[in-house]
Coordinates of C-alpha atoms in Angstrom, one line a residue:
M867 CA -48.8 11.8 9.1
H868 CA -48.8 9.4 12.1
L869 CA -48.4 6.2 10.8
A870 CA -47.8 3.2 13.4
L871 CA -45.8 0.3 12.0
D872 CA -45.8 -3.0 14.1
M873 CA -42.5 -4.4 15.0
T874 CA -43.0 -7.3 16.8
P875 CA -41.3 -10.0 13.8
A876 CA -38.3 -8.2 14.4
A877 CA -38.4 -8.5 18.1
R878 CA -35.5 -11.5 18.2
S879 CA -31.4 -10.7 17.3
D880 CA -31.9 -13.6 15.0
A881 CA -35.2 -13.1 13.2
T882 CA -35.4 -13.6 9.5
G883 CA -37.8 -13.6 7.2
V884 CA -40.9 -11.5 7.9
G885 CA -38.6 -10.1 11.2
R886 CA -35.9 -8.8 8.8
Y887 CA -39.0 -6.9 6.3
A888 CA -40.3 -5.5 9.5
R889 CA -36.9 -3.7 10.3
D890 CA -35.6 -3.1 7.4
L891 CA -39.0 -1.3 6.2
A892 CA -38.8 0.7 9.3
H893 CA -35.1 1.9 8.3
A894 CA -36.5 3.0 4.9
L895 CA -39.7 4.3 6.1
I896 CA -38.1 6.8 8.1
G897 CA -35.6 7.7 5.9
E898 CA -39.1 9.1 3.5
L899 CA -40.7 11.1 6.3
S900 CA -41.8 14.4 5.3
A901 CA -41.9 17.2 7.5
G902 CA -44.4 17.1 9.9
D903 CA -44.6 13.0 9.7
E904 CA -44.1 10.8 12.6
L905 CA -43.4 7.0 12.9
S906 CA -44.4 5.2 16.0
V907 CA -42.1 1.3 15.9
C908 CA -44.0 -0.6 17.9
T909 CA -43.9 -4.2 19.5
R910 CA -46.7 -5.9 20.9
L911 CA -46.5 -6.6 25.0
S912 CA -46.1 -9.9 24.6
R913 CA -42.8 -9.9 23.5
W914 CA -41.5 -7.7 26.3
R915 CA -39.0 -10.1 27.6
E916 CA -37.2 -10.2 23.9
H917 CA -34.9 -8.1 22.3
R918 CA -36.5 -5.8 20.2
Q919 CA -35.5 -2.8 17.9
R920 CA -34.5 0.7 18.7
F921 CA -34.5 3.6 16.5
R922 CA -33.6 7.3 16.9
H923 CA -34.1 9.4 15.3
P924 CA -36.5 13.0 16.0
Q925 CA -39.5 12.0 14.0
A926 CA -39.6 8.3 15.5
R927 CA -40.9 6.8 18.5
N928 CA -40.9 3.6 19.8
R929 CA -43.5 1.8 21.4
W930 CA -45.3 -0.9 23.3
F931 CA -48.9 -2.2 22.5
H932 CA -51.0 -4.4 23.4
A933 CA -52.8 -7.0 20.4
F934 CA -56.3 -5.9 21.4
G935 CA -56.4 -2.2 21.2
G936 CA -53.4 -1.2 19.5
P937 CA -50.9 1.7 20.1
G938 CA -51.8 4.9 21.7
G939 CA -50.7 8.2 20.1
R940 CA -53.7 8.3 18.0
P941 CA -51.7 7.1 14.5
D942 CA -53.3 8.0 11.3
V943 CA -52.6 4.9 10.0
F944 CA -51.9 1.4 11.6
H945 CA -49.3 -0.9 8.7
G946 CA -49.9 -4.8 10.8
T947 CA -46.1 -6.2 8.8
D948 CA -47.1 -10.0 9.9
A949 CA -51.0 -10.6 8.6
R950 CA -52.3 -9.4 11.6
L951 CA -54.0 -6.2 13.0
P952 CA -55.1 -4.9 16.9
E953 CA -59.0 -5.8 17.1
R954 CA -59.9 -2.4 18.2
C955 CA -58.1 0.3 16.8
R956 CA -59.1 3.8 15.7
A957 CA -56.7 4.2 12.9
A958 CA -57.0 3.1 9.0
L959 CA -55.7 -0.6 9.2
V960 CA -53.1 -1.7 6.8
A961 CA -52.0 -5.3 6.5
T962 CA -49.1 -7.0 4.8
V963 CA -49.8 -10.4 3.6
H964 CA -46.7 -12.4 2.6
D965 CA -47.7 -15.6 1.7
V966 CA -51.1 -18.3 1.6
F967 CA -49.8 -21.8 1.9
S968 CA -51.9 -21.8 5.1
L969 CA -55.2 -21.4 3.2
D970 CA -53.9 -23.5 0.2
S971 CA -52.4 -26.6 2.0
E972 CA -52.9 -28.9 4.7
H973 CA -49.2 -30.4 4.6
W974 CA -46.8 -27.3 5.4
A975 CA -47.6 -26.3 8.9
S976 CA -49.2 -27.7 12.1
P977 CA -52.8 -27.4 12.3
R978 CA -52.8 -25.5 15.4
F979 CA -50.3 -22.7 13.1
R980 CA -53.0 -22.8 9.8
A981 CA -56.0 -22.1 12.3
R982 CA -54.1 -19.1 14.0
K983 CA -53.3 -18.1 10.2
R984 CA -56.6 -18.3 9.0
G985 CA -58.4 -16.3 11.6
H986 CA -55.7 -13.7 10.7
Y987 CA -56.1 -13.2 7.4
A988 CA -60.1 -13.4 8.3
A989 CA -59.8 -10.5 9.9
I990 CA -57.8 -8.6 7.5
A991 CA -60.4 -9.3 4.5
R992 CA -62.7 -8.4 6.9
D993 CA -61.2 -4.8 8.7
A994 CA -57.7 -4.0 6.6
E995 CA -58.4 -1.2 4.2
R996 CA -56.0 -1.7 2.7
I997 CA -54.0 -5.4 1.7
V998 CA -50.4 -5.2 0.7
F999 CA -49.1 -8.5 -1.0
D1000 CA -45.3 -8.9 -1.9
S1001 CA -46.1 -10.2 -5.0
N1002 CA -48.6 -10.4 -7.7
A1003 CA -48.9 -14.4 -7.4
T1004 CA -49.8 -13.9 -3.8
Q1005 CA -52.6 -11.5 -4.0
E1006 CA -54.1 -13.7 -6.9
R1007 CA -54.0 -17.0 -4.6
F1008 CA -55.2 -14.5 -2.2
L1009 CA -58.2 -13.6 -4.1
E1010 CA -58.8 -17.3 -4.6
H1011 CA -60.5 -17.4 -0.9
Y1012 CA -61.3 -13.6 -0.2
P1013 CA -62.6 -12.2 -4.0
E1014 CA -64.1 -9.5 -2.6
T1015 CA -61.0 -7.6 -1.3
A1016 CA -59.6 -7.0 -4.8
A1017 CA -60.2 -3.8 -5.0
R1018 CA -58.2 -2.9 -1.5
G1019 CA -55.4 -4.8 -2.3
R1020 CA -51.9 -3.5 -3.2
V1021 CA -48.2 -5.0 -4.3
V1022 CA -45.3 -3.6 -3.3
Y1023 CA -42.3 -5.5 -3.9
L1024 CA -39.5 -5.7 -1.1
G1025 CA -36.0 -4.5 -1.3
V1026 CA -32.5 -5.9 -0.6
T1027 CA -30.3 -4.0 1.6
P1028 CA -27.0 -3.2 0.1
H1029 CA -25.3 -4.9 2.7
F1030 CA -26.1 -7.9 -0.1
Q1031 CA -23.6 -7.3 -3.1
P1032 CA -20.8 -9.6 -3.7
A1033 CA -18.1 -10.7 -1.3
E1034 CA -14.2 -9.8 -1.5
A1035 CA -11.6 -13.0 -2.1
S1036 CA -10.7 -12.4 1.5
R1037 CA -14.0 -12.4 3.2
I1038 CA -15.1 -15.1 1.3
A1039 CA -11.8 -16.9 2.8
A1040 CA -12.6 -16.0 6.1
L1041 CA -15.8 -17.1 5.7
R1042 CA -14.7 -20.9 4.9
A1043 CA -11.5 -20.7 7.5
R1044 CA -14.7 -19.5 10.2
Y1045 CA -17.2 -21.9 9.2
D1046 CA -14.7 -25.2 8.0
L1047 CA -16.8 -24.6 4.5
P1048 CA -15.6 -26.4 1.0
S1049 CA -14.2 -24.2 -1.6
E1050 CA -17.3 -24.9 -3.8
Y1051 CA -20.7 -25.5 -2.2
A1052 CA -24.4 -25.9 -3.2
L1053 CA -26.5 -23.4 -0.8
Y1054 CA -30.0 -23.7 0.7
V1055 CA -30.7 -20.6 2.8
G1056 CA -34.4 -20.9 4.3
E1057 CA -35.8 -22.6 7.4
I1058 CA -35.8 -26.2 7.4
S1059 CA -39.6 -27.0 6.8
A1060 CA -41.6 -29.2 4.4
R1061 CA -42.6 -25.9 1.6
K1062 CA -39.2 -25.8 1.3
N1063 CA -38.7 -29.4 -1.2
L1064 CA -36.1 -30.4 0.5
V1065 CA -36.5 -33.6 0.3
N1066 CA -37.0 -33.2 -3.7
Q1067 CA -33.7 -30.5 -4.0
A1068 CA -31.3 -33.3 -2.3
R1069 CA -32.8 -36.0 -5.0
G1070 CA -32.2 -33.2 -7.7
L1071 CA -28.9 -32.4 -6.5
A1072 CA -27.7 -36.3 -6.1
A1073 CA -29.1 -36.7 -10.0
S1074 CA -26.9 -34.1 -11.3
R1075 CA -24.0 -35.5 -10.4
T1076 CA -21.7 -32.6 -9.8
A1077 CA -20.7 -34.5 -6.9
L1078 CA -21.3 -30.9 -5.0
P1079 CA -21.4 -30.6 -1.1
W1080 CA -24.6 -29.1 0.4
V1081 CA -24.6 -26.4 2.8
W1082 CA -28.1 -25.1 4.6
V1083 CA -28.4 -22.3 6.5
G1084 CA -31.8 -21.9 8.7
R1085 CA -32.8 -23.0 11.6
D1086 CA -35.3 -26.2 12.1
S1087 CA -39.4 -25.6 11.7
F1088 CA -42.4 -27.9 10.7
G1089 CA -41.3 -31.5 9.8
A1090 CA -37.6 -30.6 9.8
P1091 CA -36.7 -34.5 12.1
E1092 CA -38.2 -36.5 9.0
I1093 CA -36.8 -34.3 6.3
H1094 CA -33.8 -35.0 8.0
E1095 CA -34.0 -38.3 7.9
Q1096 CA -35.4 -38.4 4.0
V1097 CA -32.2 -35.9 3.2
R1098 CA -29.7 -38.5 5.1
Q1099 CA -31.2 -41.6 2.6
V1100 CA -30.2 -39.8 -0.8
P1101 CA -26.7 -41.6 -2.0
G1102 CA -24.2 -38.7 -1.9
V1103 CA -26.2 -36.2 -0.3
E1104 CA -25.1 -35.1 3.6
P1105 CA -25.9 -31.4 3.9
R1106 CA -23.8 -29.0 5.9
C1107 CA -26.4 -27.7 8.5
L1108 CA -24.6 -23.9 9.9
G1109 CA -28.3 -23.5 11.7
Y1110 CA -29.2 -19.1 11.8
V1111 CA -26.5 -17.6 10.3
S1112 CA -26.1 -13.1 11.1
D1113 CA -26.4 -11.3 8.2
E1114 CA -22.9 -10.1 8.8
W1115 CA -21.9 -13.3 7.4
L1116 CA -24.5 -14.3 5.2
P1117 CA -23.6 -12.0 1.7
A1118 CA -20.2 -13.9 1.7
I1119 CA -21.8 -17.3 2.5
Y1120 CA -23.7 -16.3 -0.5
S1121 CA -20.7 -15.1 -2.5
G1122 CA -19.0 -18.5 -2.1
A1123 CA -21.6 -20.5 -3.3
S1124 CA -22.1 -22.6 -7.2
L1125 CA -25.4 -21.4 -7.2
L1126 CA -28.3 -21.3 -4.6
T1127 CA -30.8 -24.2 -4.7
F1128 CA -34.2 -22.8 -3.6
A1129 CA -36.7 -24.8 -5.6
S1130 CA -39.3 -24.4 -3.0
H1131 CA -42.8 -25.7 -3.1
D1132 CA -44.4 -22.4 -1.8
E1133 CA -42.7 -18.8 -1.8
G1134 CA -44.3 -15.3 -0.9
F1135 CA -41.2 -13.5 -2.0
G1136 CA -38.4 -15.3 -1.7
F1137 CA -35.7 -13.3 -0.3
P1138 CA -33.0 -15.6 -0.6
A1139 CA -33.2 -15.8 -4.2
L1140 CA -33.3 -12.3 -4.8
E1141 CA -30.1 -11.9 -1.9
A1142 CA -27.9 -14.8 -3.7
M1143 CA -28.2 -12.9 -6.8
A1144 CA -27.1 -9.2 -5.2
C1145 CA -24.1 -11.5 -4.6
G1146 CA -23.5 -12.2 -8.1
T1147 CA -24.4 -15.9 -7.4
P1148 CA -26.7 -17.8 -9.7
A1149 CA -30.2 -19.6 -8.5
V1150 CA -31.9 -22.2 -9.2
V1151 CA -35.7 -21.1 -8.4
A1152 CA -39.5 -23.0 -8.8
S1153 CA -40.5 -22.2 -12.2
G1154 CA -43.8 -20.8 -11.2
G1155 CA -45.2 -18.6 -8.3
A1156 CA -43.8 -15.5 -6.6
V1157 CA -40.0 -16.3 -6.9
A1158 CA -40.0 -16.7 -10.5
E1159 CA -42.0 -13.7 -10.7
V1160 CA -39.4 -11.4 -8.9
T1161 CA -36.1 -13.7 -10.4
G1162 CA -37.7 -13.4 -14.2
D1163 CA -34.8 -14.6 -16.5
A1164 CA -32.1 -14.0 -14.3
A1165 CA -32.3 -17.7 -12.3
M1166 CA -32.9 -20.9 -14.0
G1167 CA -36.3 -22.7 -13.4
A1168 CA -37.1 -25.9 -12.6
D1169 CA -40.3 -28.3 -11.9
P1170 CA -40.2 -28.7 -8.3
Q1171 CA -42.1 -31.8 -8.4
D1172 CA -39.3 -33.0 -10.7
P1173 CA -35.9 -33.7 -9.2
E1174 CA -34.6 -34.7 -12.8
S1175 CA -35.9 -31.3 -14.0
I1176 CA -34.0 -29.9 -10.9
A1177 CA -31.1 -32.0 -11.4
G1178 CA -30.5 -30.7 -15.0
A1179 CA -30.6 -27.1 -13.7
I1180 CA -28.2 -27.5 -11.7
R1181 CA -26.1 -29.4 -13.9
D1182 CA -26.7 -26.4 -16.6
V1183 CA -25.2 -23.9 -13.9
V1184 CA -22.0 -26.2 -12.9
E1185 CA -21.0 -27.4 -16.6
N1186 CA -21.7 -24.3 -18.6
P1187 CA -19.5 -21.2 -17.6
N1188 CA -21.0 -18.8 -19.6
L1189 CA -24.8 -19.7 -18.5
R1190 CA -23.4 -19.1 -15.2
E1191 CA -21.4 -16.1 -15.9
Q1192 CA -24.7 -14.8 -17.8
L1193 CA -26.5 -15.7 -14.8
A1194 CA -24.6 -13.8 -12.6
V1195 CA -25.0 -10.4 -14.5
R1196 CA -28.6 -11.0 -15.3
G1197 CA -28.8 -11.2 -11.1
L1198 CA -27.1 -8.4 -10.4
Q1199 CA -29.0 -6.3 -12.5
R1200 CA -32.4 -7.6 -11.8
A1201 CA -31.6 -7.3 -7.8
A1202 CA -30.8 -4.0 -7.9
R1203 CA -34.4 -3.2 -9.5
F1204 CA -35.2 -4.1 -5.7
S1205 CA -34.5 -1.2 -2.9
W1206 CA -36.4 -0.9 0.3
Q1207 CA -36.7 2.8 -0.8
N1208 CA -38.4 2.2 -3.6
T1209 CA -40.7 0.3 -1.3
A1210 CA -40.9 2.5 1.4
R1211 CA -42.0 5.0 -1.2
E1212 CA -44.8 2.8 -2.5
M1213 CA -45.9 2.1 0.4
F1214 CA -46.5 5.6 1.9
A1215 CA -48.0 6.1 -1.4
V1216 CA -50.4 2.9 -0.2
Y1217 CA -50.8 5.4 3.5
R1218 CA -51.7 8.5 2.1
E1219 CA -54.4 6.9 0.5
L1220 CA -56.3 6.5 3.6
V1221 CA -54.5 9.4 5.3
P1222 CA -57.9 12.0 4.4
R1223 CA -60.3 8.6 5.6
A1224 CA -58.5 8.4 8.7
S1225 CA -58.1 12.2 9.8

């Protein structure tokens, strides 16, 4: 099989979210190649000025491709990793849909962004032979808009790299010195955007009366100026904003935290919750949707619309050492079930459904 994987989301050296998905999936797929298989890791020409991932492996090729026609080399399968497919490509088409908030809400992205994403989703519903979702929750919501795609959908959970594990005390101490962090803090990891529900989480943290400082890791995104202003108005809450932090330091940031706050309005999977659990750090997450599906009983659920519910979950974790220990153990066990090796094997099963039709 000749597989072409769109690596465009990983073009930036500081890629997060979907970019890390593309990067880690590519590494995992390389580990699962059989004799005679070939993997083309492809980047759209529009990103030629940016840093890109390069893979050195006898069965892997680094290619550029045009967004209209797709890559050369006559691949059997083209996998669009960010809900986007070439307009004309002779390969069998697979697309990953990570979230559908642009279909469900007008409040969490700009009109231009939503229009572009809706166009991509419509093209996927029309052209993709297989549509891969990060969670059952995301698939169910996509089917509300495109019920005709039900037979083509597959759910393939993402993985956690082994890099995410409890950090040694010396590493945590080095982290605190590097970023001037307190010995105890609540942590948020992700974009500073409207759908992340940071204002309600700020109100919940204040209402918990735990007096924990709040550390934010992530870049500003949609609605960030208003979010910063509203959070500043919450008494007793003054986030320490670190911006983008590389994977080198993320395990120590998770490990040094008292808990992760991740009660978002909307998520397609929830990398930060799983990464925190892999580092032995309890997570407070939204009680419904994809993140609750992924974390199961290994995280504390809270109603994202209710700051008092978020406050109660935070307070329970901070004030109950037994519960905190139980969540740490459950989190480590739960996170261990999500490996990129499993993701790659399940993805190859999806690709192989199509190879006879593509040949």
